[in-house]
Amino acid sequence: MAMILPLRPPFSSLLRLRPFPLVTTSLQLARPLSKTQLPARPKPPPDSEIEESFLKGSGPGGQKINKTNSAVQLKHIPTGIVVKSQATRSRSQNRKIARDLLALKLDELQNGDQSRTAIVGDHKKKKAASKAKKSARKYKKLAEEKAAASAAAAGGLTSGEEGTQPQVLEVRQDIEEDDWDPEEQEEDEENHIPGDAKIPQRDNFRDGDV
Amino acid sequence: MPRLPPSIFWRARREISPVASLLLPVCRTLQSTANELRWIRDHVHRTPSVIPAGIRIWQLCEERSRGVPLQYLLKTQPFGPLEILCRKGVLIPRQETESYTFHLSSILSSSSSSSSSSSPLTILDLCTGTGCIPLLLLCCSQKSSSHFSCTGIDISARAISLAKQNLSHNLALIPSASSSIQFIRGDIFSTKFTSEIYAQHLPDAAEIDVLTANPPYISPSDFRSQTARSVRHYEPRLALVPDSVPSEVSKKYGCREEDVFYARILEIAGDLKPKRVVLEVAGWEQAVRVVEMAQAQRDTRGTDYKVIEIWRDDVHGVRDAGESTEIWGQRIRVKGEGDGRVVYLSRLLD
Ligand SMILES: C[S@@+](CC[C@H](N)C(=O)[O-])C[C@H]1O[C@@H](n2cnc3c(N)ncnc32)[C@H](O)[C@@H]1O
């Protein structure tokens, strides 16, 4: 207690508004969400369980035609799951993408809400909720600052309890935000799986094939 | 080609984009149209220009609608992990070529790990074009400890200059390339060809391990009736139809016009005695003729290929179905799926 007494008002108000145990809790909550705790990216099944087709037209090949179709379709024989990738112009890259996609699908099938997709999806939901909360606070802070500024302009208060409170709230958010960062990376990485599901409007064209 | 119904143009405009109706006649399906438009857009957004993106996209779609190959418009074609630069006047690498080059690479890596020799693996690629075959072989070998020494040969100055650009363009993926690949201009029908190659460019090569070639193989009649319009109009005939060979030269071989490069390459192989020969062909019938030409060398030149195989279009990563055939009493293994695409000859029992 003797430590707190010499503190100037802004710090004492910080302590009052945000007791440290809260921060610690939020750190503890955030940790399990970090990258290291996520299930590893599932491994594709062995090629002996995969039936692969390259979805090309019939007719002559080789030099006589210059195909741009690089689509790859995989069927997982034991489960019958079918995935397709035509994300890139490279067929060998599409083969890899399709295998990664198949691995995720199998993981979903086997592990349900403990699968990587489900856990990552969960994080994204929490992340979105936190973002929404944060921006709501930002707007609140902006509004308060505006109000404070106009009050100052009108010759009112320039400092004091009212002025410091929003800042303290902001400190707490910053800590929270830092903790979410590893997850943000994770999310970015996730976007790098250019699986078929990410291709807009795919299904519109499937039956249109001539 | 059958005409597309008007309804599909309407769908292309409505479901993809107004410019999609330009691409549809060359792409033929909505799916392929959507893909090509996506790649065109990606290309435009990745390459800065003073011209507004919308106009560039429209221009590229317009050129594509006239049949210009997508790879000449985007200036590249992926070939395994490599990005191969493509320019008018040089053949665009095909997916089948990529597939069998991968397959060849896996054969080479499994045999080089079992052999203890430390001398570099020597590869000679005739009719190299963009240089895609030796570049991919070298790329696949980067992880292994075996080193390669590759020589690519082409009659076209444009091809040789592009192959050299491809080498530097992909140097990040194949750091050893600058010291282990050379591209040389040369006519394989020149009578001094083997002596020049030996004397000037492969002086210390006691033997060549692999000879690869994807020579022009389309007969003039197939060129007219079976070759895609975009290929006929925009890719170099020199790369496709073997009719640039003087008739007195081709007569000497007494084979079909479209087989003349194989006759010559097998003759070169008879002199250089590579351990393996990999020849791309137009289809099953030509594959069988090339196998017979190789077998005929046993009697005329004493060249004995212990293993002869025919590989189909998709051979890399495709399960072996145990298919085989018999030609002139010799068992020929057939690998992969699709049409006949490669004749593989080996002096080793691998
Ligand atoms: C079908 S392209 C193959 C290009 C490349 N290897 C590939 O697989 O994409 C055939 C190549 O043979 C070359 N060519 C044609 N006649 C030749 C000759 N007499 N000697 C050497 N190269 C020749 C052409 O310039 C062309 O680049």
Coordinates of C-alpha atoms in Angstrom, one line a residue, chain B residues 82 135 142 165-179:
Chain B
L82 CA 10.0 -23.2 -62.5
L135 CA 16.2 -26.7 -66.3
Q142 CA 19.1 -29.6 -56.3
Q165 CA 17.1 -16.0 -70.2
N166 CA 15.2 -18.8 -68.5
L167 CA 18.4 -20.0 -66.9
S168 CA 18.9 -16.6 -65.2
H169 CA 15.2 -16.1 -64.6
N170 CA 15.2 -19.3 -62.5
L171 CA 18.6 -19.0 -60.8
A172 CA 17.1 -18.6 -57.4
L173 CA 15.6 -22.1 -57.6
I174 CA 18.6 -23.7 -59.4
P175 CA 21.7 -21.9 -58.1
S176 CA 24.0 -24.4 -59.6
A177 CA 22.6 -23.8 -63.1
S178 CA 25.0 -21.0 -64.1
S179 CA 27.9 -23.4 -64.0

